PDB file of C-alpha atoms in Angstrom:
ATOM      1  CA  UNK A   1       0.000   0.000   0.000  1.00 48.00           C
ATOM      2  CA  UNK A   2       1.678   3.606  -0.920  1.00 57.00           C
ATOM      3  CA  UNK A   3       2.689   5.521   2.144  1.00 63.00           C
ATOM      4  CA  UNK A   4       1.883   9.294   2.276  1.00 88.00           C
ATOM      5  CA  UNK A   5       4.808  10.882   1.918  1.00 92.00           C
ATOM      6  CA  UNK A   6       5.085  14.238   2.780  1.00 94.00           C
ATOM      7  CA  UNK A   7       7.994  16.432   2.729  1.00 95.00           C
ATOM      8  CA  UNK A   8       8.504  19.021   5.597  1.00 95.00           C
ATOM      9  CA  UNK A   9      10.346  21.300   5.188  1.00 94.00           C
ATOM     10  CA  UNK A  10      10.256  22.418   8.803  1.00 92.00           C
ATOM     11  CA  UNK A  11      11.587  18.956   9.909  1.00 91.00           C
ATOM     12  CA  UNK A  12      14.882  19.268  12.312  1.00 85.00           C
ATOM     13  CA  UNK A  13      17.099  17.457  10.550  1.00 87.00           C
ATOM     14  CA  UNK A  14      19.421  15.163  12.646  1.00 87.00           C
ATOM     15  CA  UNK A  15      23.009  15.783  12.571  1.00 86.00           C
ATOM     16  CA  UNK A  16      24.154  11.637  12.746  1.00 83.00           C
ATOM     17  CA  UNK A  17      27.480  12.936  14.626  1.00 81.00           C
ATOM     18  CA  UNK A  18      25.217  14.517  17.457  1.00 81.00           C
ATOM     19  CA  UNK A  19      23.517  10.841  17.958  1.00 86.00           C
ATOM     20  CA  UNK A  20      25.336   8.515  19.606  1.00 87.00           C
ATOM     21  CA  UNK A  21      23.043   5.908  18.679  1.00 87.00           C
ATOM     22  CA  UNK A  22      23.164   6.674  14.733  1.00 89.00           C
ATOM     23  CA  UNK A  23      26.895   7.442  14.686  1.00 91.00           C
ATOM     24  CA  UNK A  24      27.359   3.675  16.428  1.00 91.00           C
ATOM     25  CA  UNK A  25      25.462   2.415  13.821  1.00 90.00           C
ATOM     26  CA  UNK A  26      27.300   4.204  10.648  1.00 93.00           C
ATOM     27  CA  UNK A  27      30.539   3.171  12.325  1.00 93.00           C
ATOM     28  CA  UNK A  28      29.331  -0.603  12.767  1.00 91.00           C
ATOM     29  CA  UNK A  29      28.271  -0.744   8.937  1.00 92.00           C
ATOM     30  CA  UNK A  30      32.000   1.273   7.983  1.00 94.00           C
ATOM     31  CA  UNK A  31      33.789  -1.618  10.201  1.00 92.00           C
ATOM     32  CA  UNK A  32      31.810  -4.230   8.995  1.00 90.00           C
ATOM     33  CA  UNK A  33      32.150  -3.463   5.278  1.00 90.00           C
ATOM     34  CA  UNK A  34      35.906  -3.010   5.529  1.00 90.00           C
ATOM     35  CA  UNK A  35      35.882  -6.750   7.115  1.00 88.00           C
ATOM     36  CA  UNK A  36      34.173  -8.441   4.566  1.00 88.00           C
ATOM     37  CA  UNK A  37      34.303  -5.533   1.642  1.00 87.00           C
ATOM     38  CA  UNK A  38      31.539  -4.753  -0.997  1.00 87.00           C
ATOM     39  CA  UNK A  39      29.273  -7.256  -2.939  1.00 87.00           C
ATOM     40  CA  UNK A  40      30.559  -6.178  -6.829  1.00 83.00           C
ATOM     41  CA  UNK A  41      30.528  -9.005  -7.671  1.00 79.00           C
ATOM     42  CA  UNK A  42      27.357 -10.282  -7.056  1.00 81.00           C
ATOM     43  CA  UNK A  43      25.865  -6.539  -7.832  1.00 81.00           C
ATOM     44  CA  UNK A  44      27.484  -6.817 -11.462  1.00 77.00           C
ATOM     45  CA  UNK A  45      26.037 -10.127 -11.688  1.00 69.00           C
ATOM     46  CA  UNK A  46      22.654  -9.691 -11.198  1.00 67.00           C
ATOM     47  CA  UNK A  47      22.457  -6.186 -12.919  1.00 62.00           C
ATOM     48  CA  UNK A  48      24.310  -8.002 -16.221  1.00 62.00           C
ATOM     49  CA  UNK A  49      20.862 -10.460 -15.942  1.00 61.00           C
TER      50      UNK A  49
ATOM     51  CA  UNK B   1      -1.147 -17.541  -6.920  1.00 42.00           C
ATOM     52  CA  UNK B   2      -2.563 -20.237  -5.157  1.00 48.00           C
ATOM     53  CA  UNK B   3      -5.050 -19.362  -1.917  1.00 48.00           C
ATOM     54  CA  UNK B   4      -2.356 -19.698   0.674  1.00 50.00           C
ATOM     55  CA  UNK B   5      -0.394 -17.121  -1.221  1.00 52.00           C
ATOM     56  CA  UNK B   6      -3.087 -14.664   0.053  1.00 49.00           C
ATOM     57  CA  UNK B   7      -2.330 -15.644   3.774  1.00 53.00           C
ATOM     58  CA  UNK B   8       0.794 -15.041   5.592  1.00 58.00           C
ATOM     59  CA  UNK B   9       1.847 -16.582   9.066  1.00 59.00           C
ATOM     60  CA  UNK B  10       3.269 -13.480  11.364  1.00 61.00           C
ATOM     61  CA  UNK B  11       3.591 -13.247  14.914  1.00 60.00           C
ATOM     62  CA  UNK B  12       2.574 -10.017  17.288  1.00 64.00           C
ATOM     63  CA  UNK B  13       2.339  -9.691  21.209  1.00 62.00           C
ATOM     64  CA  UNK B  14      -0.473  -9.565  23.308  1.00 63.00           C
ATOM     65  CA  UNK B  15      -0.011  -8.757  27.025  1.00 63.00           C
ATOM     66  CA  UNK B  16       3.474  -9.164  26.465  1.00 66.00           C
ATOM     67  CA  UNK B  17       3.021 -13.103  25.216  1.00 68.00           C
ATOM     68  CA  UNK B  18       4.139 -14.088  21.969  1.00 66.00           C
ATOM     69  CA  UNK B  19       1.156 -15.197  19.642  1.00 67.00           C
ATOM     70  CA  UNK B  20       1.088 -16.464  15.992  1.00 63.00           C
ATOM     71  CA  UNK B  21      -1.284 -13.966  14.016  1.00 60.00           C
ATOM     72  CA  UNK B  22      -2.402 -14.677  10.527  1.00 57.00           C
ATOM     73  CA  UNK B  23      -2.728 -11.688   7.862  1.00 57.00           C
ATOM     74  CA  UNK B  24      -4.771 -11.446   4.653  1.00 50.00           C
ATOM     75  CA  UNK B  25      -2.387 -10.302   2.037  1.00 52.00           C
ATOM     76  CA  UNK B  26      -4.891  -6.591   0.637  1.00 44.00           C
ATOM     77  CA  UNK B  27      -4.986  -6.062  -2.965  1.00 37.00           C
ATOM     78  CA  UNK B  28      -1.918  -4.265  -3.167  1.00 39.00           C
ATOM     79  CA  UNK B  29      -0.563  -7.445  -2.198  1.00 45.00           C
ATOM     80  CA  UNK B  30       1.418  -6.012   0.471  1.00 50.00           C
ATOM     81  CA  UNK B  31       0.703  -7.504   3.757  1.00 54.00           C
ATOM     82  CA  UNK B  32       0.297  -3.945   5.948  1.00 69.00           C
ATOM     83  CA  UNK B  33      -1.269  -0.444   5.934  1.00 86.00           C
ATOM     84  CA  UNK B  34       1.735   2.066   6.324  1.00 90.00           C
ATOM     85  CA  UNK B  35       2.069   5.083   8.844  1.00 94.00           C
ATOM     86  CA  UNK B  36       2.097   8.429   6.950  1.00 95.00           C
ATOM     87  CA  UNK B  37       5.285   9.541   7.287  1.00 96.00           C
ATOM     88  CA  UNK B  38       7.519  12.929   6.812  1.00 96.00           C
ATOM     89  CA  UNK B  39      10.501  13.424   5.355  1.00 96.00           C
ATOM     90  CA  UNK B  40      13.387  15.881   5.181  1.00 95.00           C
ATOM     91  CA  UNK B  41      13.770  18.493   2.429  1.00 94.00           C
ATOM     92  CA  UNK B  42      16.958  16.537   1.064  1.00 94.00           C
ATOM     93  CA  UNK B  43      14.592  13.017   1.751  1.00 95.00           C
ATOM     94  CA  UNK B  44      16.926  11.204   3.836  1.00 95.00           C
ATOM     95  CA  UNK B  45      15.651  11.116   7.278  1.00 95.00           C
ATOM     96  CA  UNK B  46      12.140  10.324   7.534  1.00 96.00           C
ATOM     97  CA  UNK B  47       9.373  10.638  10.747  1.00 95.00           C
ATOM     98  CA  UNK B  48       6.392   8.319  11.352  1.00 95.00           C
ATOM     99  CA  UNK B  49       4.169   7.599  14.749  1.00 95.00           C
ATOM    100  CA  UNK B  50       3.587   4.244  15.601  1.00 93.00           C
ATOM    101  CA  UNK B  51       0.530   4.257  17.163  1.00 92.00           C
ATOM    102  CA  UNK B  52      -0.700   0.596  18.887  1.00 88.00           C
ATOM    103  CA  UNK B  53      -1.724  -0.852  22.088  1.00 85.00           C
ATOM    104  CA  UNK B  54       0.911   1.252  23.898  1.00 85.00           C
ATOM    105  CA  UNK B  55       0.160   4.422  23.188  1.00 88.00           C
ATOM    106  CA  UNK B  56       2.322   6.288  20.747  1.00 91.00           C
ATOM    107  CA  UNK B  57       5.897   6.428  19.630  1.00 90.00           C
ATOM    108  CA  UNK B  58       8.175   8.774  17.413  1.00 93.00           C
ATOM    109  CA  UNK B  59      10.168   6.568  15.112  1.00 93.00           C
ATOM    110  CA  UNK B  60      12.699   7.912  12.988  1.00 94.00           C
ATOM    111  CA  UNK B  61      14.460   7.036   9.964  1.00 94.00           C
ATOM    112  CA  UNK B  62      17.851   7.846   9.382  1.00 94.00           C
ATOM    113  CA  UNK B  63      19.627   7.300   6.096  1.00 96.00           C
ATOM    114  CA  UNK B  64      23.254   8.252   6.270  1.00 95.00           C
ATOM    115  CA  UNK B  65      26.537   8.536   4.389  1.00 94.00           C
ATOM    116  CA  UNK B  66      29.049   6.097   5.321  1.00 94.00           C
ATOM    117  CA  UNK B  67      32.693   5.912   4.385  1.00 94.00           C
ATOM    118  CA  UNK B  68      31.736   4.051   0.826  1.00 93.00           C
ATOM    119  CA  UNK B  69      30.964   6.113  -2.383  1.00 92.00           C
ATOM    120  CA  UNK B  70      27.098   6.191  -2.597  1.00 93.00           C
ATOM    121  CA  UNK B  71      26.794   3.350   0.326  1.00 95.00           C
ATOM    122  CA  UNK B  72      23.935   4.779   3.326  1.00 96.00           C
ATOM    123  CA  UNK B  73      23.055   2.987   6.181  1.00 95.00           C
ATOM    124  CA  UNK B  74      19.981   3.150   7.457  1.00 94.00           C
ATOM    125  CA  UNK B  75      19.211   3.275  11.249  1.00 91.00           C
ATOM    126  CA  UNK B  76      15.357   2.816  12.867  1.00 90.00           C
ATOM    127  CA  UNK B  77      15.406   4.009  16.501  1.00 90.00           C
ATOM    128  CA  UNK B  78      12.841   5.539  18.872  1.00 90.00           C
ATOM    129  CA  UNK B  79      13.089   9.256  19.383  1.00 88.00           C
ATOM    130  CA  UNK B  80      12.124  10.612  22.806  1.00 84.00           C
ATOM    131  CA  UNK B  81      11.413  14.553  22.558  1.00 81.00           C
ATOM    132  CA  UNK B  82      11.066  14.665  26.087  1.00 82.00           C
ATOM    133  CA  UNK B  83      14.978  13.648  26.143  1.00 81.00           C
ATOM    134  CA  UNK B  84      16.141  14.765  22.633  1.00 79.00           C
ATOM    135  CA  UNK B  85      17.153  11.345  22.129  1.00 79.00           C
ATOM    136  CA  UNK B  86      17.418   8.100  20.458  1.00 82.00           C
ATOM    137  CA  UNK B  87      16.918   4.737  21.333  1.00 79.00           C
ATOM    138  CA  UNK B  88      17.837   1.806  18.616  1.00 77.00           C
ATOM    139  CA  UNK B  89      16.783  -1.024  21.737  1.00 75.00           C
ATOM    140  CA  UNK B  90      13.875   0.214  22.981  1.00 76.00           C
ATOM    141  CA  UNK B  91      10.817  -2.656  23.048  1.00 76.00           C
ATOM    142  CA  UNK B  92       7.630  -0.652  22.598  1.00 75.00           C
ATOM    143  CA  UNK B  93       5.275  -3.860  22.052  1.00 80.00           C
ATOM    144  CA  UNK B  94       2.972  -1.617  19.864  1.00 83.00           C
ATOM    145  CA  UNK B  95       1.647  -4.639  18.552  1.00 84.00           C
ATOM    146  CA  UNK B  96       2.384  -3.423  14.840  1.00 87.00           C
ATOM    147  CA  UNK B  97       5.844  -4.870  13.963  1.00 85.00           C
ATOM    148  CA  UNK B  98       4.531  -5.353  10.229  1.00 83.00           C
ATOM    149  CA  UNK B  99       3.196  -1.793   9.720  1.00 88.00           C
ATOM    150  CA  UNK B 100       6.423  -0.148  11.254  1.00 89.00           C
ATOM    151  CA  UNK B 101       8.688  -2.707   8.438  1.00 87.00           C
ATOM    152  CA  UNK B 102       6.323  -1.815   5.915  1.00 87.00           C
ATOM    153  CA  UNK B 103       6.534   1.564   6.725  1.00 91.00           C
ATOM    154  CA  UNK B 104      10.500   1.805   6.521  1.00 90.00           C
ATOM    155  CA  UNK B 105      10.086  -0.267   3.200  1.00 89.00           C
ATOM    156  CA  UNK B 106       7.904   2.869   1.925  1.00 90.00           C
ATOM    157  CA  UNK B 107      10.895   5.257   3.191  1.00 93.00           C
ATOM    158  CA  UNK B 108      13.542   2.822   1.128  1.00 93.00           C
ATOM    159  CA  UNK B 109      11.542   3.010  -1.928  1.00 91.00           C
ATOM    160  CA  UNK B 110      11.102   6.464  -1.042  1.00 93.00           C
ATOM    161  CA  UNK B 111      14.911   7.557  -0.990  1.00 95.00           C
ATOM    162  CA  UNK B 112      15.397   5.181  -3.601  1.00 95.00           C
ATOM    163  CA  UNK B 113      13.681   6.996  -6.120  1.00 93.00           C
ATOM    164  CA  UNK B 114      15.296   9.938  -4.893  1.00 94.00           C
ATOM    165  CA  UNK B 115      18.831   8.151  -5.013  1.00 95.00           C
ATOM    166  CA  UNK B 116      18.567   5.686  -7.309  1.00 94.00           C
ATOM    167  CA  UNK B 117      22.548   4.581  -7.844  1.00 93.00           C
ATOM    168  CA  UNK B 118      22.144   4.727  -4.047  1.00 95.00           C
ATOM    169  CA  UNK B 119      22.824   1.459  -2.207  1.00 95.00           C
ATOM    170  CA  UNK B 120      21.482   0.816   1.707  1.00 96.00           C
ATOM    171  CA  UNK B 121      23.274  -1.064   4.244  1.00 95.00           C
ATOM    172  CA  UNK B 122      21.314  -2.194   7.113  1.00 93.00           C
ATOM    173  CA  UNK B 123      21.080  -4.763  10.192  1.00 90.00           C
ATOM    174  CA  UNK B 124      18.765  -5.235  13.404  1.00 85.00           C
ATOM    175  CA  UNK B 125      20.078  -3.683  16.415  1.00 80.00           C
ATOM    176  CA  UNK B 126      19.761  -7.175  17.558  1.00 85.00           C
ATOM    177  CA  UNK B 127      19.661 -10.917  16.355  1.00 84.00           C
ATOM    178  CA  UNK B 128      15.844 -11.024  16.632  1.00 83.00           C
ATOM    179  CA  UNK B 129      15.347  -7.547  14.925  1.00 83.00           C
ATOM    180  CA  UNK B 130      17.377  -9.248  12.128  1.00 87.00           C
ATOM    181  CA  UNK B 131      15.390 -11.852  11.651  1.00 87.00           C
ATOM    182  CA  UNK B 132      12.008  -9.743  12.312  1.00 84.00           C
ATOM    183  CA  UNK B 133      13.689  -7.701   9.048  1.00 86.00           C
ATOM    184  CA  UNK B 134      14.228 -10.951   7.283  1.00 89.00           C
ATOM    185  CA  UNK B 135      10.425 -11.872   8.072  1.00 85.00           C
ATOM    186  CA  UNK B 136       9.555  -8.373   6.554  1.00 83.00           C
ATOM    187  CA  UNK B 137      11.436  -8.633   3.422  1.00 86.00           C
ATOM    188  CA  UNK B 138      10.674 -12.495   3.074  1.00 86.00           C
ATOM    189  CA  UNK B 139       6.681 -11.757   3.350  1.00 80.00           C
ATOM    190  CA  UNK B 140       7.106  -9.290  -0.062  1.00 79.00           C
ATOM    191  CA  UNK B 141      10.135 -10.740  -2.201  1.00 85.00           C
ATOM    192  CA  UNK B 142       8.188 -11.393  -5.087  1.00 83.00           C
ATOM    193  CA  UNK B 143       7.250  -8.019  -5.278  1.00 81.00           C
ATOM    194  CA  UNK B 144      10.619  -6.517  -4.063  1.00 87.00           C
ATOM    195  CA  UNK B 145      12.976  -8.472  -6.690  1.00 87.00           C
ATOM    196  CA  UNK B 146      11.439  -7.657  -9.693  1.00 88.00           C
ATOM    197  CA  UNK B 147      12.864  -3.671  -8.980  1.00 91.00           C
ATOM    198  CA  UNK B 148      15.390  -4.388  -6.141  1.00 93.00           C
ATOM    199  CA  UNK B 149      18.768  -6.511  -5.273  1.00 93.00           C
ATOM    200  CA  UNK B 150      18.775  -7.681  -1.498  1.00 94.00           C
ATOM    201  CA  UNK B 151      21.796  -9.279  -0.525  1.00 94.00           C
ATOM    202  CA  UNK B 152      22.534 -10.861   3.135  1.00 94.00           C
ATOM    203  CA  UNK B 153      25.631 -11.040   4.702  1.00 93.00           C
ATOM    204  CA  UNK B 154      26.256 -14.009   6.273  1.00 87.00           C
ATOM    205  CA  UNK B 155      29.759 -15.392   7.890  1.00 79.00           C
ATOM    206  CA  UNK B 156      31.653 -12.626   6.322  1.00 82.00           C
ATOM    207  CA  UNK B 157      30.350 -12.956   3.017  1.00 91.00           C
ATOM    208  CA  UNK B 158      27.600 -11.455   0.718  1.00 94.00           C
ATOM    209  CA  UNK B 159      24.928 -13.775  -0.668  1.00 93.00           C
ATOM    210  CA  UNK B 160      21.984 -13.400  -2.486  1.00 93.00           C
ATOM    211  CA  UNK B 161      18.949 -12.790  -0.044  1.00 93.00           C
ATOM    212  CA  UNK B 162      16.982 -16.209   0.482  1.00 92.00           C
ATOM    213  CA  UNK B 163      13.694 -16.470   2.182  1.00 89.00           C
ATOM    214  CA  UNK B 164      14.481 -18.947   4.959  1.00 85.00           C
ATOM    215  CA  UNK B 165      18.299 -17.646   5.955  1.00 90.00           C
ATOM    216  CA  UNK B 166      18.797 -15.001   8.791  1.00 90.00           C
ATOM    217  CA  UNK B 167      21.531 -12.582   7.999  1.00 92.00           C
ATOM    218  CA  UNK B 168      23.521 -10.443  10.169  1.00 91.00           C
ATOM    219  CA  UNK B 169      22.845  -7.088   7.197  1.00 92.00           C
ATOM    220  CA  UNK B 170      21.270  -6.659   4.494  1.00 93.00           C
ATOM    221  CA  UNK B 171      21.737  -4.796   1.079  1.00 95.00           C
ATOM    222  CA  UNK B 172      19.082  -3.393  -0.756  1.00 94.00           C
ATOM    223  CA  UNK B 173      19.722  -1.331  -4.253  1.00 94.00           C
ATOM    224  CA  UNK B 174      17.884  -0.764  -7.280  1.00 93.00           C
ATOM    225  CA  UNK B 175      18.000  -2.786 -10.519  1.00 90.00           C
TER     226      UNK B 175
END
């Protein structure tokens, strides 16, 4: 079912550096995707389908 | 399509006690209504209020930059106003786990459209928010391949997202 989407352009938005929370989790994906690196391959796969 | 295609097996609490639920799939063949939701001028961080048998609760979307060119990851937490801040572990029991995944689907397709080279990393705050985000993509895979590419990652490697295999992340991009 299509949300309603509505842009506001009054919305605070959040600075991820002043979250603790959010910057944990943007630092967990960074570590994690140096570890095990980026899917090309598979991307280029399935896009060349 | 055969008639148990139109039913889907999904699990909710009531009084805090796990129960098996079963949901009619509507015409849209998605299996949820969606929260109306606001976004941010530059439609990356998006605002919706779950609203269920405990009351209210500000949940907010975050889709940010990370170190990798045109690579976001997306964080769901709980904002408290009260507080200014954000909670990623809170357990509101609001009794609508499927309308708050099919919500942030909305807000993915959303910044998708908006992005569309963009790719989005994201994983469960914990193991069973993982798998509740497996459940949510599982229930509407036939609808999400035929325009998206979900990968897992699984024991330090990306795969190709399969129905019945939890995953520690998930990437989603479009075709």
């Amino acid at each position: 079912m299509a949300a309603n989407i509505k842009v506001n352009p009054n919305m605070k938005k959040i600075d991820p550096n002043e979250s603790k929370v959010i910057r944990e989790k943007i630092q967990k994906a960074n570590d994690m995707l140096k570890n095990i690196g980026l899917p090309e391959d598979l991307l280029h796969k399935e896009i060349a389908k | 399509m055969s008639i148990l295609d139109l039913f889907v097996l999904d699990f909710a609490f009531y009084q805090k006690t796990p129960i098996f639920v079963v949901k009619f799939r509507n015409q849209y063949n998605m299996l949820n209504p969606v929260y109306d939701i606001e976004v941010t001028e530059d439609r990356t961080q998006f605002e919706f209020i779950s609203e269920g048998n405990n009351g209210k609760f500000t949940k907010v979307v975050v889709i940010a930059e990370t170190n990798y060119h045109n690579l976001y990851n997306l964080s769901l937490t709980d904002y408290d106003a009260t507080t200014n801040s954000f909670d990623d572990l809170s357990v509101s029991n609001n009794g609508d786990t499927l309308k708050i995944l099919a919500t942030v689907a909305q807000c993915i397709v959303y910044f998708l459209e908006q992005y569309p080279n963009a790719r989005i990393y994201a994983t469960g705050s914990t193991l069973s928010r993982n798998r509740l985000y497996r459940m949510g993509i599982s229930s509407n895979y036939d609808l999400i391949e035929k325009e998206y590419i979900v990968l897992g990652q699984t024991n330090q490697s990306w795969v190709f997202f399969s129905k019945n295999t939890n995953y520690d992340a998930f990437l989603i991009t479009k075709k």
